[in-house]
Amino acid sequence: MSSTELIFTIPNRKIAALSNGQTDKPLLLMVHGWLDNAASFTKLIELLDDFHVIAIDLPGHGKSSHRSADAHYHLSDYVHDLHCLVHAQGWTQFSIVGHSLGGIISSMYCAIFPEFVRRFVCIESAGPLTEPESTSIEQLKKAIISRIDTNEKVIKHPKNVESIVRSRQKISDLNTENATTILQRNITIDVQSGAIQWSTDKRLRTISSLRLTQAQAENLMQGIQCPIHFVLGNRGFSKVNLLIAQRKALFKDAKLTIVEGGHHVHMEADSLISEIIIQHCS
């Protein structure tokens, strides 16, 4: 089953999404990773007919609105965006699949609003990244400088899709097909001239102003009430594996499966991961 485009309205912005349209089935929300978009879940959406799947584009990504000119992209604000969507739609019971940054956002959401979430599948993520309190000054300084630099930088729009696919592949483990799938949703192409422009917000690349401390992250992870199924790629990010090992005692009901694949393992082992989702969330 092919996915269809949706647009949701929340205060001050639009949230774009892909859905399988199975509105009579249990709701399954999907939240993508940094610089990705809902298209990263396209293969999974086609395999999950048992659910009403809605994969969103986070603000600044894909086809969703950018934040206002005086705003930035804080982790806590993404959690706020997610709940604004849930509140606006009147959703009360659903499961979540989160990948990478989307897994971090979703884990925080599960802790803050446990009454809404039935089940959680967390792909290549283990909750918020942390830094010691002693790094706060340097972290904030780097963030402010990066914001100024990014604001002054002129956006270089792509000449063609192939060039940006090659560039993304140089800094990721994405193959050509999967990189193209993601990047085609992060650009717009003028019908008449063929000119390509980025639809993603250049501010996404600025440095985070603050990291959570370990104690703050532990408090959030201890707040998750629903069962969690962590899924890692055996060639994924090693720091995620270390985080799960460090935090496993914090989770009330958690399972871990390691699958052949890299950081975007859900795009590589889609059949296997769809089965994991079906078994965990049904």
PDB file of C-alpha atoms in Angstrom:
ATOM      1  CA  MET A   1       0.000   0.000   0.000  1.00  0.00           C
ATOM      2  CA  SER A   2       1.435   3.394  -1.006  1.00  0.00           C
ATOM      3  CA  SER A   3       1.532   6.270   1.467  1.00  0.00           C
ATOM      4  CA  THR A   4      -0.478   9.480   1.168  1.00  0.00           C
ATOM      5  CA  GLU A   5       0.411  13.055   2.104  1.00  0.00           C
ATOM      6  CA  LEU A   6      -1.160  14.752   5.115  1.00  0.00           C
ATOM      7  CA  ILE A   7      -0.884  18.272   6.525  1.00  0.00           C
ATOM      8  CA  PHE A   8      -1.717  18.975  10.169  1.00  0.00           C
ATOM      9  CA  THR A   9      -2.097  22.434  11.690  1.00  0.00           C
ATOM     10  CA  ILE A  10      -0.663  23.197  15.116  1.00  0.00           C
ATOM     11  CA  PRO A  11      -0.115  26.658  16.643  1.00  0.00           C
ATOM     12  CA  ASN A  12       2.155  28.758  14.407  1.00  0.00           C
ATOM     13  CA  ARG A  13       3.130  25.968  12.001  1.00  0.00           C
ATOM     14  CA  LYS A  14       2.171  23.116   9.724  1.00  0.00           C
ATOM     15  CA  ILE A  15       3.261  19.512  10.261  1.00  0.00           C
ATOM     16  CA  ALA A  16       3.519  17.430   7.099  1.00  0.00           C
ATOM     17  CA  ALA A  17       3.223  13.663   7.261  1.00  0.00           C
ATOM     18  CA  LEU A  18       2.937  10.430   5.307  1.00  0.00           C
ATOM     19  CA  SER A  19       0.208   7.935   6.166  1.00  0.00           C
ATOM     20  CA  ASN A  20      -1.147   4.592   5.019  1.00  0.00           C
ATOM     21  CA  GLY A  21      -4.692   5.873   5.567  1.00  0.00           C
ATOM     22  CA  GLN A  22      -5.807   2.902   7.671  1.00  0.00           C
ATOM     23  CA  THR A  23      -7.869   5.109   9.964  1.00  0.00           C
ATOM     24  CA  ASP A  24      -9.830   2.199  11.452  1.00  0.00           C
ATOM     25  CA  LYS A  25      -6.654   0.587  12.840  1.00  0.00           C
ATOM     26  CA  PRO A  26      -4.641   1.386  16.023  1.00  0.00           C
ATOM     27  CA  LEU A  27      -2.595   4.558  15.657  1.00  0.00           C
ATOM     28  CA  LEU A  28       1.184   4.270  15.199  1.00  0.00           C
ATOM     29  CA  LEU A  29       3.207   7.503  15.089  1.00  0.00           C
ATOM     30  CA  MET A  30       6.662   7.571  13.521  1.00  0.00           C
ATOM     31  CA  VAL A  31       9.325  10.206  14.276  1.00  0.00           C
ATOM     32  CA  HIS A  32      12.439  10.432  12.097  1.00  0.00           C
ATOM     33  CA  GLY A  33      16.067  11.350  12.729  1.00  0.00           C
ATOM     34  CA  TRP A  34      18.079  14.550  12.333  1.00  0.00           C
ATOM     35  CA  LEU A  35      18.148  15.882   8.741  1.00  0.00           C
ATOM     36  CA  ASP A  36      15.878  12.994   7.668  1.00  0.00           C
ATOM     37  CA  ASN A  37      12.101  13.142   7.186  1.00  0.00           C
ATOM     38  CA  ALA A  38       8.987  10.970   7.038  1.00  0.00           C
ATOM     39  CA  ALA A  39      10.172   9.356   3.801  1.00  0.00           C
ATOM     40  CA  SER A  40      12.775   7.410   5.785  1.00  0.00           C
ATOM     41  CA  PHE A  41       9.832   5.268   6.959  1.00  0.00           C
ATOM     42  CA  THR A  42       8.323   4.704   3.485  1.00  0.00           C
ATOM     43  CA  LYS A  43       9.266   1.011   3.311  1.00  0.00           C
ATOM     44  CA  LEU A  44       7.929   0.354   6.810  1.00  0.00           C
ATOM     45  CA  ILE A  45       4.653   2.170   6.141  1.00  0.00           C
ATOM     46  CA  GLU A  46       3.939  -0.219   3.269  1.00  0.00           C
ATOM     47  CA  LEU A  47       4.412  -3.236   5.572  1.00  0.00           C
ATOM     48  CA  LEU A  48       2.264  -2.127   8.504  1.00  0.00           C
ATOM     49  CA  ASP A  49      -1.325  -2.581   7.368  1.00  0.00           C
ATOM     50  CA  ASP A  50      -2.322  -3.602  10.909  1.00  0.00           C
ATOM     51  CA  PHE A  51      -1.878   0.024  12.021  1.00  0.00           C
ATOM     52  CA  HIS A  52      -2.951   3.536  11.131  1.00  0.00           C
ATOM     53  CA  VAL A  53       0.575   4.763  10.457  1.00  0.00           C
ATOM     54  CA  ILE A  54       1.381   8.476  10.517  1.00  0.00           C
ATOM     55  CA  ALA A  55       5.021   9.405   9.941  1.00  0.00           C
ATOM     56  CA  ILE A  56       5.619  13.105  10.545  1.00  0.00           C
ATOM     57  CA  ASP A  57       8.164  15.594   9.245  1.00  0.00           C
ATOM     58  CA  LEU A  58       9.593  17.404  12.252  1.00  0.00           C
ATOM     59  CA  PRO A  59       9.566  21.231  12.005  1.00  0.00           C
ATOM     60  CA  GLY A  60      12.340  22.449   9.708  1.00  0.00           C
ATOM     61  CA  HIS A  61      12.509  19.064   7.968  1.00  0.00           C
ATOM     62  CA  GLY A  62      10.862  17.723   4.828  1.00  0.00           C
ATOM     63  CA  LYS A  63       7.633  19.520   4.023  1.00  0.00           C
ATOM     64  CA  SER A  64       6.866  20.877   7.496  1.00  0.00           C
ATOM     65  CA  SER A  65       7.048  24.572   8.419  1.00  0.00           C
ATOM     66  CA  HIS A  66      10.256  26.166   9.609  1.00  0.00           C
ATOM     67  CA  ARG A  67      10.354  27.825  12.993  1.00  0.00           C
ATOM     68  CA  SER A  68       9.955  31.605  13.038  1.00  0.00           C
ATOM     69  CA  ALA A  69      12.968  33.790  12.249  1.00  0.00           C
ATOM     70  CA  ASP A  70      13.681  34.503  15.925  1.00  0.00           C
ATOM     71  CA  ALA A  71      13.476  30.875  17.063  1.00  0.00           C
ATOM     72  CA  HIS A  72      15.847  27.923  17.140  1.00  0.00           C
ATOM     73  CA  TYR A  73      15.612  24.131  17.234  1.00  0.00           C
ATOM     74  CA  HIS A  74      15.693  23.009  20.853  1.00  0.00           C
ATOM     75  CA  LEU A  75      15.169  19.353  21.771  1.00  0.00           C
ATOM     76  CA  SER A  76      12.415  20.166  24.267  1.00  0.00           C
ATOM     77  CA  ASP A  77      10.545  22.147  21.603  1.00  0.00           C
ATOM     78  CA  TYR A  78      10.317  19.057  19.396  1.00  0.00           C
ATOM     79  CA  VAL A  79       8.610  17.260  22.294  1.00  0.00           C
ATOM     80  CA  HIS A  80       6.269  20.238  22.537  1.00  0.00           C
ATOM     81  CA  ASP A  81       5.544  20.039  18.790  1.00  0.00           C
ATOM     82  CA  LEU A  82       4.677  16.365  19.103  1.00  0.00           C
ATOM     83  CA  HIS A  83       2.237  16.968  21.924  1.00  0.00           C
ATOM     84  CA  CYS A  84       0.693  19.949  20.137  1.00  0.00           C
ATOM     85  CA  LEU A  85      -0.087  17.562  17.285  1.00  0.00           C
ATOM     86  CA  VAL A  86      -1.474  14.906  19.635  1.00  0.00           C
ATOM     87  CA  HIS A  87      -3.580  17.510  21.448  1.00  0.00           C
ATOM     88  CA  ALA A  88      -4.879  19.123  18.244  1.00  0.00           C
ATOM     89  CA  GLN A  89      -5.942  15.759  16.821  1.00  0.00           C
ATOM     90  CA  GLY A  90      -7.450  14.467  20.054  1.00  0.00           C
ATOM     91  CA  TRP A  91      -5.355  11.310  20.005  1.00  0.00           C
ATOM     92  CA  THR A  92      -5.368   9.493  23.340  1.00  0.00           C
ATOM     93  CA  GLN A  93      -3.852   6.042  22.832  1.00  0.00           C
ATOM     94  CA  PHE A  94      -1.103   5.221  20.353  1.00  0.00           C
ATOM     95  CA  SER A  95       2.285   3.598  19.910  1.00  0.00           C
ATOM     96  CA  ILE A  96       5.447   5.347  18.730  1.00  0.00           C
ATOM     97  CA  VAL A  97       8.362   4.353  16.520  1.00  0.00           C
ATOM     98  CA  GLY A  98      11.318   6.729  16.787  1.00  0.00           C
ATOM     99  CA  HIS A  99      14.639   6.665  14.916  1.00  0.00           C
ATOM    100  CA  SER A 100      17.807   8.404  16.156  1.00  0.00           C
ATOM    101  CA  LEU A 101      16.797  12.000  17.079  1.00  0.00           C
ATOM    102  CA  GLY A 102      13.192  10.834  16.714  1.00  0.00           C
ATOM    103  CA  GLY A 103      13.942   8.117  19.256  1.00  0.00           C
ATOM    104  CA  ILE A 104      15.276  10.701  21.701  1.00  0.00           C
ATOM    105  CA  ILE A 105      12.228  12.931  21.219  1.00  0.00           C
ATOM    106  CA  SER A 106       9.874   9.966  21.545  1.00  0.00           C
ATOM    107  CA  SER A 107      11.581   8.647  24.680  1.00  0.00           C
ATOM    108  CA  MET A 108      11.137  12.039  26.336  1.00  0.00           C
ATOM    109  CA  TYR A 109       7.513  12.132  25.199  1.00  0.00           C
ATOM    110  CA  CYS A 110       6.870   8.668  26.652  1.00  0.00           C
ATOM    111  CA  ALA A 111       8.233   9.837  30.009  1.00  0.00           C
ATOM    112  CA  ILE A 112       6.327  13.130  30.090  1.00  0.00           C
ATOM    113  CA  PHE A 113       2.999  11.814  28.780  1.00  0.00           C
ATOM    114  CA  PRO A 114       2.934   8.113  29.752  1.00  0.00           C
ATOM    115  CA  GLU A 115      -0.873   8.064  29.748  1.00  0.00           C
ATOM    116  CA  PHE A 116      -0.910   8.474  25.942  1.00  0.00           C
ATOM    117  CA  VAL A 117       1.646   5.896  24.811  1.00  0.00           C
ATOM    118  CA  ARG A 118       0.923   2.164  24.681  1.00  0.00           C
ATOM    119  CA  ARG A 119       4.183   0.856  23.216  1.00  0.00           C
ATOM    120  CA  PHE A 120       7.489   2.302  21.999  1.00  0.00           C
ATOM    121  CA  VAL A 121       9.939   0.982  19.389  1.00  0.00           C
ATOM    122  CA  CYS A 122      13.227   2.883  19.624  1.00  0.00           C
ATOM    123  CA  ILE A 123      15.578   2.471  16.648  1.00  0.00           C
ATOM    124  CA  GLU A 124      19.263   3.415  16.958  1.00  0.00           C
ATOM    125  CA  SER A 125      18.643   5.581  19.998  1.00  0.00           C
ATOM    126  CA  ALA A 126      18.665   5.222  23.790  1.00  0.00           C
ATOM    127  CA  GLY A 127      17.361   8.538  25.068  1.00  0.00           C
ATOM    128  CA  PRO A 128      18.940  11.986  25.359  1.00  0.00           C
ATOM    129  CA  LEU A 129      22.661  12.553  24.948  1.00  0.00           C
ATOM    130  CA  THR A 130      24.296  14.127  27.982  1.00  0.00           C
ATOM    131  CA  GLU A 131      27.262  16.275  28.953  1.00  0.00           C
ATOM    132  CA  PRO A 132      28.682  17.146  32.389  1.00  0.00           C
ATOM    133  CA  GLU A 133      27.666  20.473  33.934  1.00  0.00           C
ATOM    134  CA  SER A 134      31.260  21.654  33.461  1.00  0.00           C
ATOM    135  CA  THR A 135      30.759  21.832  29.676  1.00  0.00           C
ATOM    136  CA  SER A 136      27.885  24.341  29.860  1.00  0.00           C
ATOM    137  CA  ILE A 137      29.907  27.482  29.150  1.00  0.00           C
ATOM    138  CA  GLU A 138      31.729  26.036  26.147  1.00  0.00           C
ATOM    139  CA  GLN A 139      28.570  24.403  24.788  1.00  0.00           C
ATOM    140  CA  LEU A 140      26.606  27.664  24.961  1.00  0.00           C
ATOM    141  CA  LYS A 141      29.456  29.660  23.418  1.00  0.00           C
ATOM    142  CA  LYS A 142      29.731  27.263  20.471  1.00  0.00           C
ATOM    143  CA  ALA A 143      25.965  27.366  20.005  1.00  0.00           C
ATOM    144  CA  ILE A 144      25.794  31.156  19.859  1.00  0.00           C
ATOM    145  CA  ILE A 145      28.705  31.394  17.431  1.00  0.00           C
ATOM    146  CA  SER A 146      27.220  28.688  15.214  1.00  0.00           C
ATOM    147  CA  ARG A 147      23.895  30.549  15.091  1.00  0.00           C
ATOM    148  CA  ILE A 148      25.593  33.772  13.992  1.00  0.00           C
ATOM    149  CA  ASP A 149      27.707  31.955  11.405  1.00  0.00           C
ATOM    150  CA  THR A 150      24.698  30.101  10.008  1.00  0.00           C
ATOM    151  CA  ASN A 151      22.599  33.265   9.832  1.00  0.00           C
ATOM    152  CA  GLU A 152      25.304  35.028   7.818  1.00  0.00           C
ATOM    153  CA  LYS A 153      25.951  32.085   5.518  1.00  0.00           C
ATOM    154  CA  VAL A 154      24.354  32.143   2.071  1.00  0.00           C
ATOM    155  CA  ILE A 155      22.485  28.938   1.295  1.00  0.00           C
ATOM    156  CA  LYS A 156      24.035  26.946  -1.523  1.00  0.00           C
ATOM    157  CA  HIS A 157      21.178  25.250  -3.292  1.00  0.00           C
ATOM    158  CA  PRO A 158      21.877  21.931  -5.042  1.00  0.00           C
ATOM    159  CA  LYS A 159      22.676  21.756  -8.743  1.00  0.00           C
ATOM    160  CA  ASN A 160      21.203  18.283  -9.012  1.00  0.00           C
ATOM    161  CA  VAL A 161      19.917  15.463  -6.835  1.00  0.00           C
ATOM    162  CA  GLU A 162      22.866  13.199  -7.609  1.00  0.00           C
ATOM    163  CA  SER A 163      25.365  15.623  -6.093  1.00  0.00           C
ATOM    164  CA  ILE A 164      23.557  15.907  -2.764  1.00  0.00           C
ATOM    165  CA  VAL A 165      23.057  12.154  -2.631  1.00  0.00           C
ATOM    166  CA  ARG A 166      26.815  11.668  -3.025  1.00  0.00           C
ATOM    167  CA  SER A 167      27.499  14.295  -0.352  1.00  0.00           C
ATOM    168  CA  ARG A 168      25.108  12.647   2.119  1.00  0.00           C
ATOM    169  CA  GLN A 169      26.656   9.265   1.479  1.00  0.00           C
ATOM    170  CA  LYS A 170      30.095  10.618   2.379  1.00  0.00           C
ATOM    171  CA  ILE A 171      28.916  11.390   5.933  1.00  0.00           C
ATOM    172  CA  SER A 172      26.497   8.507   6.475  1.00  0.00           C
ATOM    173  CA  ASP A 173      25.997   4.805   5.839  1.00  0.00           C
ATOM    174  CA  LEU A 174      23.077   5.368   3.470  1.00  0.00           C
ATOM    175  CA  ASN A 175      23.100   3.594   0.129  1.00  0.00           C
ATOM    176  CA  THR A 176      22.129   5.488  -3.023  1.00  0.00           C
ATOM    177  CA  GLU A 177      18.484   4.389  -2.968  1.00  0.00           C
ATOM    178  CA  ASN A 178      17.872   5.298   0.668  1.00  0.00           C
ATOM    179  CA  ALA A 179      19.777   8.589   0.483  1.00  0.00           C
ATOM    180  CA  THR A 180      17.724   9.564  -2.568  1.00  0.00           C
ATOM    181  CA  THR A 181      14.468   8.638  -0.828  1.00  0.00           C
ATOM    182  CA  ILE A 182      15.262  10.974   2.075  1.00  0.00           C
ATOM    183  CA  LEU A 183      16.786  13.848   0.123  1.00  0.00           C
ATOM    184  CA  GLN A 184      14.008  14.113  -2.442  1.00  0.00           C
ATOM    185  CA  ARG A 185      11.697  15.147   0.407  1.00  0.00           C
ATOM    186  CA  ASN A 186      14.191  17.725   1.681  1.00  0.00           C
ATOM    187  CA  ILE A 187      14.183  19.720  -1.563  1.00  0.00           C
ATOM    188  CA  THR A 188      11.753  21.460  -3.889  1.00  0.00           C
ATOM    189  CA  ILE A 189      12.117  21.491  -7.683  1.00  0.00           C
ATOM    190  CA  ASP A 190      10.709  24.319  -9.792  1.00  0.00           C
ATOM    191  CA  VAL A 191       8.479  22.767 -12.463  1.00  0.00           C
ATOM    192  CA  GLN A 192       9.375  25.281 -15.161  1.00  0.00           C
ATOM    193  CA  SER A 193      13.083  25.911 -14.612  1.00  0.00           C
ATOM    194  CA  GLY A 194      14.049  22.663 -12.897  1.00  0.00           C
ATOM    195  CA  ALA A 195      15.923  24.675 -10.259  1.00  0.00           C
ATOM    196  CA  ILE A 196      16.408  22.849  -6.954  1.00  0.00           C
ATOM    197  CA  GLN A 197      16.121  24.477  -3.527  1.00  0.00           C
ATOM    198  CA  TRP A 198      16.509  23.090  -0.040  1.00  0.00           C
ATOM    199  CA  SER A 199      13.224  22.886   1.839  1.00  0.00           C
ATOM    200  CA  THR A 200      15.009  22.094   5.107  1.00  0.00           C
ATOM    201  CA  ASP A 201      15.921  24.901   7.485  1.00  0.00           C
ATOM    202  CA  LYS A 202      19.636  25.762   7.501  1.00  0.00           C
ATOM    203  CA  ARG A 203      19.378  26.369  11.273  1.00  0.00           C
ATOM    204  CA  LEU A 204      19.049  22.624  11.824  1.00  0.00           C
ATOM    205  CA  ARG A 205      22.830  22.445  11.523  1.00  0.00           C
ATOM    206  CA  THR A 206      23.525  24.815  14.408  1.00  0.00           C
ATOM    207  CA  ILE A 207      24.959  23.449  17.651  1.00  0.00           C
ATOM    208  CA  SER A 208      22.621  22.694  20.562  1.00  0.00           C
ATOM    209  CA  SER A 209      22.751  25.408  23.215  1.00  0.00           C
ATOM    210  CA  LEU A 210      22.648  23.013  26.174  1.00  0.00           C
ATOM    211  CA  ARG A 211      22.840  19.275  26.805  1.00  0.00           C
ATOM    212  CA  LEU A 212      20.957  17.489  29.539  1.00  0.00           C
ATOM    213  CA  THR A 213      23.005  16.243  32.463  1.00  0.00           C
ATOM    214  CA  GLN A 214      23.181  12.552  33.212  1.00  0.00           C
ATOM    215  CA  ALA A 215      20.865  12.978  36.206  1.00  0.00           C
ATOM    216  CA  GLN A 216      18.258  14.757  34.073  1.00  0.00           C
ATOM    217  CA  ALA A 217      18.371  12.062  31.386  1.00  0.00           C
ATOM    218  CA  GLU A 218      18.072   9.310  34.006  1.00  0.00           C
ATOM    219  CA  ASN A 219      15.058  11.016  35.537  1.00  0.00           C
ATOM    220  CA  LEU A 220      13.361  11.092  32.127  1.00  0.00           C
ATOM    221  CA  MET A 221      14.203   7.494  31.255  1.00  0.00           C
ATOM    222  CA  GLN A 222      12.909   6.273  34.619  1.00  0.00           C
ATOM    223  CA  GLY A 223       9.607   7.971  33.824  1.00  0.00           C
ATOM    224  CA  ILE A 224       8.865   5.750  30.811  1.00  0.00           C
ATOM    225  CA  GLN A 225       6.001   3.425  31.766  1.00  0.00           C
ATOM    226  CA  CYS A 226       5.282   1.625  28.480  1.00  0.00           C
ATOM    227  CA  PRO A 227       7.147  -1.424  27.156  1.00  0.00           C
ATOM    228  CA  ILE A 228      10.119  -0.503  24.943  1.00  0.00           C
ATOM    229  CA  HIS A 229      11.731  -2.509  22.170  1.00  0.00           C
ATOM    230  CA  PHE A 230      15.170  -1.136  21.315  1.00  0.00           C
ATOM    231  CA  VAL A 231      16.435  -1.999  17.828  1.00  0.00           C
ATOM    232  CA  LEU A 232      20.070  -1.426  16.913  1.00  0.00           C
ATOM    233  CA  GLY A 233      22.018  -2.030  13.730  1.00  0.00           C
ATOM    234  CA  ASN A 234      25.121  -4.134  14.245  1.00  0.00           C
ATOM    235  CA  ARG A 235      26.985  -1.467  12.262  1.00  0.00           C
ATOM    236  CA  GLY A 236      25.093   1.434  13.850  1.00  0.00           C
ATOM    237  CA  PHE A 237      26.306   4.103  16.244  1.00  0.00           C
ATOM    238  CA  SER A 238      28.463   2.510  18.946  1.00  0.00           C
ATOM    239  CA  LYS A 239      27.577   5.255  21.441  1.00  0.00           C
ATOM    240  CA  VAL A 240      23.929   4.133  21.348  1.00  0.00           C
ATOM    241  CA  ASN A 241      24.922   0.613  22.299  1.00  0.00           C
ATOM    242  CA  LEU A 242      26.965   1.993  25.201  1.00  0.00           C
ATOM    243  CA  LEU A 243      24.048   4.151  26.364  1.00  0.00           C
ATOM    244  CA  ILE A 244      21.668   1.200  26.427  1.00  0.00           C
ATOM    245  CA  ALA A 245      24.174  -0.778  28.491  1.00  0.00           C
ATOM    246  CA  GLN A 246      24.491   2.130  30.928  1.00  0.00           C
ATOM    247  CA  ARG A 247      20.748   2.793  31.178  1.00  0.00           C
ATOM    248  CA  LYS A 248      19.186  -0.678  30.986  1.00  0.00           C
ATOM    249  CA  ALA A 249      18.447  -0.721  34.719  1.00  0.00           C
ATOM    250  CA  LEU A 250      16.384   2.487  34.363  1.00  0.00           C
ATOM    251  CA  PHE A 251      13.758   0.969  32.066  1.00  0.00           C
ATOM    252  CA  LYS A 252      10.808  -0.843  33.588  1.00  0.00           C
ATOM    253  CA  ASP A 253      10.073  -3.111  30.620  1.00  0.00           C
ATOM    254  CA  ALA A 254      12.621  -3.159  27.808  1.00  0.00           C
ATOM    255  CA  LYS A 255      13.870  -5.564  25.163  1.00  0.00           C
ATOM    256  CA  LEU A 256      16.844  -5.228  22.805  1.00  0.00           C
ATOM    257  CA  THR A 257      17.240  -6.685  19.316  1.00  0.00           C
ATOM    258  CA  ILE A 258      20.370  -6.198  17.199  1.00  0.00           C
ATOM    259  CA  VAL A 259      19.761  -6.426  13.455  1.00  0.00           C
ATOM    260  CA  GLU A 260      22.116  -6.584  10.486  1.00  0.00           C
ATOM    261  CA  GLY A 261      22.482  -3.014   9.280  1.00  0.00           C
ATOM    262  CA  GLY A 262      23.805   0.458   9.966  1.00  0.00           C
ATOM    263  CA  HIS A 263      22.367   3.570  11.601  1.00  0.00           C
ATOM    264  CA  HIS A 264      19.448   3.595   9.139  1.00  0.00           C
ATOM    265  CA  VAL A 265      18.785  -0.072   9.784  1.00  0.00           C
ATOM    266  CA  HIS A 266      15.014   0.466   9.463  1.00  0.00           C
ATOM    267  CA  MET A 267      15.538   1.286   5.780  1.00  0.00           C
ATOM    268  CA  GLU A 268      17.846  -1.698   5.216  1.00  0.00           C
ATOM    269  CA  ALA A 269      16.077  -4.449   7.198  1.00  0.00           C
ATOM    270  CA  ASP A 270      12.544  -3.145   6.744  1.00  0.00           C
ATOM    271  CA  SER A 271      10.867  -6.570   6.620  1.00  0.00           C
ATOM    272  CA  LEU A 272      12.458  -7.749   9.853  1.00  0.00           C
ATOM    273  CA  ILE A 273      11.835  -4.476  11.666  1.00  0.00           C
ATOM    274  CA  SER A 274       8.212  -4.359  10.506  1.00  0.00           C
ATOM    275  CA  GLU A 275       7.756  -7.764  12.168  1.00  0.00           C
ATOM    276  CA  ILE A 276       9.326  -6.441  15.362  1.00  0.00           C
ATOM    277  CA  ILE A 277       6.923  -3.490  15.308  1.00  0.00           C
ATOM    278  CA  ILE A 278       3.906  -5.698  14.647  1.00  0.00           C
ATOM    279  CA  GLN A 279       4.787  -8.104  17.461  1.00  0.00           C
ATOM    280  CA  HIS A 280       5.617  -5.372  19.962  1.00  0.00           C
ATOM    281  CA  CYS A 281       2.789  -2.935  19.233  1.00  0.00           C
ATOM    282  CA  SER A 282      -0.125  -5.261  18.482  1.00  0.00           C
TER     283      SER A 282
END
